[in-house]
Amino acid sequence: MKASVRLILIFIVSGVVTTLLLSWIIEWYKYQNRLVPVESVQELYEDVIRITENVYPSEKRLEIVKQIRSAYKDLNTYSKRRFLPIEVFKIVQPLVSIVGDQNFRFAPPVEPVYSVLPFTVTVIDGRVIVTTSAVESIDAGDEILKINDRSVSELIELLLPFTCGENYQIREQQLVQLFQLIPEILDRKRHSVGIFYKQKEYNVTVKSSKGENEEKEVVVKTLTAMSYPRESSQYPALPTRYPFEFTREGDVGVFKFGTFSLSGTTYNSYREFLSNSFIHNRDLKYVLLDLRGVTSRDFNIFKEFFEHFVDRKTVVERYISIINTAYNVGILEKYGVDFKQTTDELLRIKFEHVFEPRDPVIKSDVWILFDRYTSNAALDFIYTFKKLYKNRTIGEPTLMTINHTTELSSQFDDKAKLSMIFPSAIISEDVASGTVLEPDYRIEISTQERIEYIKGESDYMYTKALEVVKSKKIKE
């Protein structure tokens, strides 16, 4: 009897040990497959140099290349010969950051096994507001003040090298994902292979969004990137903007757009949305198009909307600059340039935005509301609109300049699991370098009012914009 019990115990223990050993071997194998050889990191660096030198649409691109080369740290100085994707990101992204263009950067890699903070944030003028949470002790809308005795300003300073942009306010928009990856980007000292996920504790000082806005210190534990969506879905989040929606304020129709692209089934949904909105509201006298925060890169989104308000063919001339190189053959042909040979000249090319009447045509006065975060194709559309109509835009100056880079391409490195976006062209209007888009009617807005808007508590800018439209309506 004792012998049989002993055999059973040995069998059970052996099974457990074998299972754990096999699990560890599998995890070790996965870990080894995630590692990026130093040669691949070197190739990424060379890609950055090649794109900057041959594709990036700037007269100063060779100077930028020199700056990148001087900042590059020889990989032979590293003790390791293989790196995890997040480590590769920490090597190459600061180099791209030298370019100072929000449209030229690496996206931070996010693998399922990464440790992340149990909340996401948005950053507004240096203040960090929680947008979603996966723990009871921190609510959406709370303000983060400290994480493990490091103030928010210190954390921002540490994370800024991993962002890209012409100024701080542009760069702080890219801190959203980086903040949640603090355990990997800033705090991971060494990587190890394990069967079970080990949570790490963080002391977080927050200012509650409820009651008296009191400060409190809470202890939270990290989650894996894979588990965070499931865990956070159990708790309330701050409101998010829909891709497109319509409301009516008397004889003023308000179209609110978010950031989206006309891919897949979205195009049909968008066309149906526009048709239904216009068919059932033909009597609109005024239309307010709200493009705050819109960063869409597809000009057709706005073209298809605006064509419902033109009663004849309308043509607006624009200018764009592209380097005359074999790397840009497709982009050059798109803008009517017959490529013959590489000259490396930055060509200034005239092109046209053509608007054809689209049924149903609505005879309404169109106004546009935008804010400092409006960029890319949305900014291009507003600039084009301002060429046609005077005194019809409301909001605040954009952070992105009128002559901004465009025609973005992406390149994914399968070994490093990194995606790089880069521009092949730059808008080239006759405006001074660094000129931003200015509204006809400017609305001053405070940081606190921006935060209240993000939380869905109030919308100061929208209220003021309606007042402008209605006051002009009365005068007419």
Coordinates of C-alpha atoms in Angstrom, one line a residue:
M1 CA 0.0 0.0 0.0
K2 CA 2.8 2.4 1.0
A3 CA 4.7 1.5 -2.2
S4 CA 1.7 2.2 -4.4
V5 CA 1.1 5.6 -2.6
R6 CA 4.8 6.4 -3.1
L7 CA 4.5 5.5 -6.8
I8 CA 1.4 7.7 -7.2
L9 CA 3.2 10.6 -5.5
I10 CA 6.3 10.2 -7.7
F11 CA 4.0 10.0 -10.8
I12 CA 2.2 13.2 -9.8
V13 CA 5.4 15.1 -8.9
S14 CA 7.0 13.9 -12.1
G15 CA 4.0 15.1 -14.1
V16 CA 4.0 18.5 -12.5
V17 CA 7.8 18.9 -13.0
T18 CA 7.6 17.8 -16.6
T19 CA 4.6 20.1 -17.2
L20 CA 6.5 23.1 -15.7
L21 CA 9.7 22.2 -17.5
L22 CA 7.9 22.0 -20.9
S23 CA 6.1 25.2 -20.2
W24 CA 9.4 26.9 -19.4
I25 CA 11.0 25.6 -22.5
I26 CA 8.0 26.8 -24.6
E27 CA 8.3 30.3 -23.0
W28 CA 12.1 30.3 -23.5
Y29 CA 11.6 29.4 -27.2
K30 CA 9.0 32.3 -27.5
Y31 CA 11.4 34.7 -25.8
Q32 CA 14.3 33.7 -28.1
N33 CA 12.1 34.3 -31.2
R34 CA 11.2 37.8 -29.9
L35 CA 14.9 38.8 -29.8
V36 CA 16.2 41.1 -32.6
P37 CA 19.8 40.5 -33.8
V38 CA 22.0 43.5 -33.7
E39 CA 22.3 43.3 -37.5
S40 CA 18.6 44.0 -37.9
V41 CA 18.9 47.0 -35.6
Q42 CA 21.7 48.3 -37.8
E43 CA 19.5 47.9 -40.9
L44 CA 16.7 49.9 -39.2
Y45 CA 19.2 52.7 -38.6
E46 CA 20.3 52.6 -42.2
D47 CA 16.7 52.7 -43.4
V48 CA 16.2 55.9 -41.4
I49 CA 19.3 57.4 -43.0
R50 CA 18.1 56.3 -46.5
I51 CA 14.6 57.6 -46.2
T52 CA 15.8 60.9 -44.7
E53 CA 18.4 61.4 -47.4
N54 CA 16.4 60.3 -50.4
V55 CA 12.7 60.7 -49.6
Y56 CA 12.1 63.2 -46.8
P57 CA 10.8 66.4 -48.5
S58 CA 13.2 69.1 -47.1
E59 CA 16.0 71.2 -48.5
K60 CA 17.8 70.6 -45.2
R61 CA 17.6 66.8 -45.3
L62 CA 21.4 66.3 -45.7
E63 CA 21.9 68.5 -42.6
I64 CA 19.4 66.4 -40.7
V65 CA 21.2 63.2 -41.8
K66 CA 24.4 64.6 -40.3
Q67 CA 22.7 65.2 -37.0
I68 CA 21.3 61.7 -36.9
R69 CA 24.7 60.2 -37.7
S70 CA 26.3 62.2 -34.9
A71 CA 23.7 61.1 -32.4
Y72 CA 23.9 57.5 -33.4
K73 CA 25.5 55.2 -30.8
D74 CA 27.6 52.5 -32.3
L75 CA 25.9 49.2 -31.6
N76 CA 29.3 47.6 -30.9
T77 CA 29.4 49.5 -27.7
Y78 CA 26.4 47.5 -26.4
S79 CA 27.2 44.4 -24.4
K80 CA 24.2 42.6 -25.9
R81 CA 24.0 41.3 -29.4
R82 CA 20.2 40.8 -29.4
F83 CA 17.4 43.1 -28.2
L84 CA 13.7 42.9 -27.5
P85 CA 11.5 45.1 -29.8
I86 CA 10.9 47.7 -27.1
E87 CA 14.7 48.0 -26.6
V88 CA 15.1 48.5 -30.4
F89 CA 12.4 51.2 -30.2
K90 CA 14.4 53.0 -27.5
I91 CA 17.5 52.9 -29.7
V92 CA 16.0 54.1 -33.1
Q93 CA 13.1 56.4 -32.1
P94 CA 15.3 59.1 -30.5
L95 CA 17.2 59.2 -33.8
V96 CA 14.0 59.8 -35.8
S97 CA 13.0 62.4 -33.2
I98 CA 15.8 64.6 -34.5
V99 CA 13.9 65.2 -37.7
G100 CA 11.2 67.0 -35.6
D101 CA 8.3 66.0 -37.7
Q102 CA 5.2 64.3 -36.2
N103 CA 4.6 62.5 -39.5
F104 CA 8.0 60.7 -39.3
R105 CA 8.3 58.3 -36.4
F106 CA 8.3 54.7 -35.2
A107 CA 5.1 53.5 -33.4
P108 CA 6.0 51.9 -30.1
P109 CA 5.7 48.1 -30.2
V110 CA 3.1 46.5 -28.0
E111 CA 3.4 42.7 -27.5
P112 CA 0.8 40.7 -25.5
V113 CA 3.3 39.9 -22.8
Y114 CA 4.2 43.5 -22.1
S115 CA 3.6 44.9 -18.6
V116 CA 1.4 48.0 -18.7
L117 CA 0.0 50.4 -16.1
P118 CA -3.7 49.6 -15.3
F119 CA -4.9 52.8 -16.8
T120 CA -4.6 54.9 -20.0
V121 CA -4.2 58.7 -20.1
T122 CA -4.3 61.8 -22.2
V123 CA -1.9 64.7 -21.7
I124 CA -3.1 68.3 -21.9
D125 CA -0.7 71.1 -21.3
G126 CA 1.4 68.9 -19.1
R127 CA -1.6 67.6 -17.1
V128 CA -2.2 63.8 -17.2
I129 CA -5.9 62.8 -17.2
V130 CA -7.0 59.2 -16.9
T131 CA -9.2 58.1 -19.9
T132 CA -9.8 54.4 -19.1
S133 CA -9.0 52.4 -16.0
A134 CA -8.9 48.7 -15.0
V135 CA -8.8 49.2 -11.3
E136 CA -11.4 50.5 -8.7
S137 CA -9.0 52.9 -7.0
I138 CA -8.5 55.1 -10.1
D139 CA -11.4 56.5 -12.0
A140 CA -11.6 57.8 -15.6
G141 CA -11.3 61.6 -15.2
D142 CA -8.8 61.4 -12.3
E143 CA -5.6 63.4 -12.7
I144 CA -2.3 61.6 -12.2
L145 CA 0.2 63.6 -10.2
K146 CA 3.0 61.1 -9.4
I147 CA 4.0 57.6 -10.2
N148 CA 6.5 55.9 -7.8
D149 CA 7.7 59.3 -6.5
R150 CA 8.4 60.7 -10.0
S151 CA 6.3 63.7 -10.7
V152 CA 4.3 63.9 -14.0
S153 CA 6.7 66.6 -15.3
E154 CA 9.7 64.3 -14.7
L155 CA 8.0 61.4 -16.4
I156 CA 7.1 63.6 -19.4
E157 CA 10.7 64.7 -19.7
L158 CA 11.9 61.1 -19.7
L159 CA 9.4 60.1 -22.4
L160 CA 9.7 63.0 -24.8
P161 CA 12.8 61.6 -26.6
F162 CA 10.5 58.8 -27.8
T163 CA 8.1 61.3 -29.5
C164 CA 8.4 63.3 -32.7
G165 CA 7.1 66.8 -33.6
E166 CA 7.9 70.4 -34.2
N167 CA 7.0 71.6 -30.7
Y168 CA 6.1 70.3 -27.2
Q169 CA 2.4 70.5 -27.6
I170 CA 2.5 68.2 -30.7
R171 CA 4.8 65.8 -28.9
E172 CA 2.7 65.5 -25.8
Q173 CA -0.1 64.0 -27.9
Q174 CA 2.1 61.0 -28.5
L175 CA 2.6 60.4 -24.8
V176 CA -0.7 58.5 -24.5
Q177 CA 0.6 55.1 -25.3
L178 CA 4.1 55.8 -23.9
F179 CA 2.6 56.5 -20.4
Q180 CA 1.0 53.1 -20.2
L181 CA 4.3 51.5 -21.3
I182 CA 6.3 53.1 -18.5
P183 CA 6.9 49.6 -16.9
E184 CA 8.6 48.5 -20.1
I185 CA 10.2 51.8 -21.4
L186 CA 11.5 53.3 -18.1
D187 CA 11.4 50.7 -15.4
R188 CA 12.4 47.4 -17.0
K189 CA 16.0 46.7 -15.9
R190 CA 16.3 43.1 -17.1
H191 CA 14.3 40.6 -19.0
S192 CA 13.7 37.1 -17.8
V193 CA 11.8 34.0 -18.9
G194 CA 9.0 32.9 -16.7
I195 CA 6.0 30.6 -16.8
F196 CA 3.7 32.9 -14.7
Y197 CA 3.2 36.6 -15.1
K198 CA 4.6 38.6 -12.2
Q199 CA 2.7 41.8 -11.5
K200 CA 4.7 44.8 -10.3
E201 CA 3.3 47.3 -7.8
Y202 CA 3.2 51.1 -8.5
N203 CA 2.4 53.8 -6.0
V204 CA 0.3 56.4 -7.8
T205 CA -0.7 59.8 -6.5
V206 CA -4.0 61.0 -8.1
K207 CA -6.3 63.9 -7.7
S208 CA -9.9 62.5 -7.7
S209 CA -12.3 63.9 -10.2
K210 CA -15.1 63.4 -7.7
G211 CA -16.1 65.3 -4.6
E212 CA -13.5 67.9 -3.4
N213 CA -10.8 66.9 -5.9
E214 CA -8.7 65.5 -3.0
E215 CA -5.3 63.9 -3.6
K216 CA -4.8 60.3 -2.6
E217 CA -2.1 57.7 -3.0
V218 CA -3.0 54.3 -4.2
V219 CA -1.2 51.1 -5.0
V220 CA -1.9 49.4 -8.3
K221 CA -0.5 46.4 -10.1
T222 CA 0.6 46.1 -13.7
L223 CA -1.4 44.0 -16.2
T224 CA -0.3 42.4 -19.5
A225 CA -1.1 44.3 -22.6
M226 CA -3.3 41.4 -23.7
S227 CA -5.4 41.4 -20.6
Y228 CA -5.9 45.2 -20.2
P229 CA -8.8 45.6 -22.7
R230 CA -10.8 42.9 -21.0
E231 CA -10.1 44.2 -17.5
S232 CA -10.8 47.9 -18.4
S233 CA -14.1 47.1 -20.1
Q234 CA -15.5 46.5 -16.6
Y235 CA -15.1 50.2 -15.6
P236 CA -16.5 53.4 -17.0
A237 CA -14.3 55.3 -19.5
L238 CA -14.3 58.9 -20.7
P239 CA -16.5 59.6 -23.7
T240 CA -15.0 59.1 -27.1
R241 CA -15.9 60.9 -30.3
Y242 CA -17.8 59.0 -33.0
P243 CA -16.4 58.9 -36.6
F244 CA -19.3 61.1 -37.7
E245 CA -22.6 62.3 -36.2
F246 CA -25.3 64.9 -36.9
T247 CA -27.3 67.1 -34.5
R248 CA -29.6 70.0 -35.2
E249 CA -29.8 73.3 -33.3
G250 CA -32.9 75.1 -34.8
D251 CA -31.9 76.0 -38.4
V252 CA -28.2 75.2 -37.7
G253 CA -27.1 71.7 -38.6
V254 CA -24.0 70.4 -36.8
F255 CA -21.8 67.7 -38.3
K256 CA -19.2 66.4 -35.8
F257 CA -16.4 64.3 -37.3
G258 CA -13.8 62.2 -35.6
T259 CA -10.6 60.7 -37.1
F260 CA -11.4 57.9 -39.5
S261 CA -10.5 56.6 -43.0
L262 CA -12.8 55.6 -45.9
S263 CA -11.7 51.9 -45.9
G264 CA -13.7 48.7 -45.8
T265 CA -17.3 49.2 -44.9
T266 CA -16.7 52.7 -43.5
Y267 CA -17.1 54.3 -46.9
N268 CA -20.6 53.0 -47.5
S269 CA -21.6 53.9 -43.9
Y270 CA -20.3 57.4 -44.4
R271 CA -22.1 57.9 -47.7
E272 CA -25.3 56.6 -46.2
F273 CA -24.9 58.9 -43.2
L274 CA -24.3 62.0 -45.4
S275 CA -27.2 61.2 -47.8
N276 CA -29.7 60.6 -44.9
S277 CA -28.6 63.7 -43.0
F278 CA -29.0 65.9 -46.1
I279 CA -32.2 64.4 -47.4
H280 CA -34.0 64.8 -44.1
N281 CA -32.6 68.3 -43.5
R282 CA -32.9 70.1 -46.8
D283 CA -34.2 73.2 -45.1
L284 CA -31.0 73.9 -43.2
K285 CA -29.9 77.6 -43.4
Y286 CA -26.5 77.1 -41.7
V287 CA -24.2 74.2 -41.2
L288 CA -21.4 74.0 -38.6
L289 CA -18.7 71.4 -39.4
D290 CA -16.9 70.5 -36.2
L291 CA -13.4 69.2 -37.0
R292 CA -11.8 69.6 -33.6
G293 CA -9.1 67.0 -33.0
V294 CA -9.5 65.4 -36.5
T295 CA -6.2 64.0 -37.8
S296 CA -7.7 62.1 -40.8
R297 CA -5.3 61.8 -43.8
D298 CA -7.9 61.2 -46.5
F299 CA -9.0 64.4 -48.2
N300 CA -11.9 62.6 -49.8
I301 CA -13.7 62.5 -46.5
F302 CA -14.1 66.3 -46.6
K303 CA -14.4 66.5 -50.4
E304 CA -17.5 64.3 -50.4
F305 CA -19.1 66.3 -47.6
F306 CA -18.4 69.7 -49.2
E307 CA -19.6 68.7 -52.6
H308 CA -23.2 68.7 -51.3
F309 CA -22.8 72.5 -50.8
V310 CA -21.4 73.5 -54.3
D311 CA -23.9 74.1 -57.2
R312 CA -21.2 74.2 -59.9
K313 CA -17.8 72.8 -60.6
T314 CA -15.3 74.5 -58.3
V315 CA -11.5 74.3 -58.7
V316 CA -8.9 75.4 -56.1
E317 CA -5.2 75.4 -56.9
R318 CA -2.7 74.1 -54.4
Y319 CA 1.0 73.4 -54.4
I320 CA 3.0 70.5 -53.1
S321 CA 6.8 69.7 -53.1
I322 CA 8.3 66.3 -53.8
I323 CA 11.9 65.1 -54.3
N324 CA 12.6 64.0 -57.8
T325 CA 13.9 60.6 -57.1
A326 CA 13.2 57.0 -58.2
Y327 CA 12.0 56.4 -54.6
N328 CA 9.1 58.7 -55.3
V329 CA 8.0 57.5 -58.8
G330 CA 4.5 56.6 -57.6
I331 CA 3.9 59.9 -55.8
L332 CA 5.3 62.0 -58.7
E333 CA 3.0 60.2 -61.2
K334 CA 0.0 60.9 -58.9
Y335 CA 0.7 64.6 -59.2
G336 CA 1.3 64.5 -63.0
V337 CA 5.1 64.4 -63.1
D338 CA 6.6 62.2 -65.8
F339 CA 9.7 60.8 -64.0
K340 CA 12.7 60.4 -66.3
Q341 CA 15.7 60.3 -63.9
T342 CA 16.7 61.1 -60.4
T343 CA 17.9 64.7 -59.8
D344 CA 17.3 64.9 -56.1
E345 CA 15.6 68.3 -56.7
L346 CA 12.7 69.3 -54.5
L347 CA 10.1 70.0 -57.1
R348 CA 7.2 72.4 -56.5
I349 CA 4.2 71.0 -58.2
K350 CA 0.8 72.7 -58.8
F351 CA -2.3 70.5 -58.4
E352 CA -6.0 71.1 -58.1
H353 CA -8.8 70.2 -55.7
V354 CA -11.9 69.8 -57.9
F355 CA -15.4 69.8 -56.3
E356 CA -18.3 68.6 -58.4
P357 CA -22.0 69.1 -57.2
R358 CA -23.3 66.1 -55.4
D359 CA -26.9 65.3 -55.0
P360 CA -28.7 66.4 -52.8
V361 CA -27.2 69.9 -53.1
I362 CA -27.9 71.9 -50.0
K363 CA -28.1 75.7 -50.1
S364 CA -26.7 76.4 -46.6
D365 CA -24.0 78.6 -45.3
V366 CA -21.1 76.4 -44.1
W367 CA -19.0 77.3 -41.1
I368 CA -16.1 75.3 -39.8
L369 CA -14.9 74.8 -36.2
F370 CA -11.4 73.6 -35.5
D371 CA -8.9 73.6 -32.7
R372 CA -5.1 73.3 -32.3
Y373 CA -5.2 69.5 -32.7
T374 CA -6.8 69.6 -36.2
S375 CA -4.2 68.4 -38.7
N376 CA -3.3 66.6 -41.9
A377 CA -6.1 66.4 -44.5
A378 CA -8.6 68.1 -42.2
L379 CA -6.2 71.1 -42.0
D380 CA -5.8 71.0 -45.8
F381 CA -9.5 71.1 -46.3
I382 CA -10.0 74.1 -44.0
Y383 CA -7.2 76.0 -45.8
T384 CA -8.9 75.2 -49.2
F385 CA -12.3 76.2 -47.8
K386 CA -10.8 79.6 -46.6
K387 CA -9.7 80.3 -50.2
L388 CA -13.3 80.1 -51.2
Y389 CA -15.1 81.7 -48.3
K390 CA -14.1 84.6 -46.0
N391 CA -15.0 84.9 -42.4
R392 CA -16.5 81.4 -42.0
T393 CA -14.0 79.6 -39.7
I394 CA -14.0 79.5 -35.9
G395 CA -11.6 78.1 -33.3
E396 CA -8.0 78.5 -32.5
P397 CA -4.6 78.3 -34.4
T398 CA -3.5 74.9 -35.3
L399 CA -0.3 73.3 -34.0
M400 CA 0.5 71.8 -37.4
T401 CA 1.7 74.3 -40.0
I402 CA 0.0 75.0 -43.3
N403 CA 3.0 73.7 -45.1
H404 CA 3.2 70.3 -43.4
T405 CA 4.5 66.9 -44.6
T406 CA 2.0 64.6 -46.3
E407 CA 1.6 61.5 -48.5
L408 CA 2.6 59.2 -45.7
S409 CA 4.0 55.7 -46.3
S410 CA 4.5 53.0 -43.7
Q411 CA 7.2 50.3 -43.4
F412 CA 7.0 47.4 -41.1
D413 CA 10.1 45.5 -39.9
D414 CA 9.0 42.0 -39.2
K415 CA 12.1 41.2 -37.1
A416 CA 12.0 44.2 -34.9
K417 CA 8.1 44.3 -34.9
L418 CA 8.4 48.0 -35.5
S419 CA 6.3 50.1 -37.9
M420 CA 7.7 53.4 -39.2
I421 CA 5.7 56.1 -40.9
F422 CA 7.4 58.7 -43.1
P423 CA 6.3 61.4 -45.5
S424 CA 7.1 61.7 -49.2
A425 CA 5.8 65.2 -49.9
I426 CA 5.2 68.6 -48.2
I427 CA 2.4 71.1 -48.8
S428 CA 4.1 74.1 -50.4
E429 CA 1.8 77.2 -50.3
D430 CA 3.0 80.8 -50.6
V431 CA 3.1 81.4 -46.9
A432 CA 6.0 82.0 -44.5
S433 CA 7.7 79.0 -43.0
G434 CA 6.1 78.0 -39.7
T435 CA 2.8 79.7 -40.5
V436 CA -0.2 77.9 -38.9
L437 CA -3.8 77.9 -39.8
E438 CA -5.6 80.8 -38.1
P439 CA -9.4 81.0 -37.6
D440 CA -11.4 84.0 -38.7
Y441 CA -13.1 84.1 -35.3
R442 CA -10.7 83.1 -32.5
I443 CA -11.9 81.5 -29.3
E444 CA -9.5 81.6 -26.3
I445 CA -9.7 78.4 -24.2
S446 CA -8.0 77.5 -20.9
T447 CA -6.4 74.2 -20.0
Q448 CA -9.2 73.5 -17.5
E449 CA -11.8 74.1 -20.2
R450 CA -10.0 71.6 -22.4
I451 CA -10.0 69.0 -19.6
E452 CA -13.7 69.5 -19.0
Y453 CA -14.3 69.0 -22.7
I454 CA -12.3 65.7 -22.7
K455 CA -14.3 64.6 -19.6
G456 CA -17.6 65.4 -21.3
E457 CA -18.5 67.8 -18.6
S458 CA -18.8 70.9 -20.8
D459 CA -17.9 72.2 -24.3
Y460 CA -17.0 75.8 -24.0
M461 CA -15.6 76.1 -27.6
Y462 CA -18.7 74.6 -29.2
T463 CA -21.0 76.9 -27.2
K464 CA -19.0 79.9 -28.3
A465 CA -18.9 78.7 -31.9
L466 CA -22.7 78.5 -32.0
E467 CA -22.9 82.0 -30.6
V468 CA -20.8 83.2 -33.4
V469 CA -22.9 81.5 -36.1
K470 CA -26.1 82.7 -34.6
S471 CA -24.9 86.3 -34.1
K472 CA -23.8 86.5 -37.8
K473 CA -27.2 85.0 -38.7
I474 CA -29.0 87.7 -36.9
K475 CA -27.0 90.5 -38.6
E476 CA -27.9 89.0 -42.0

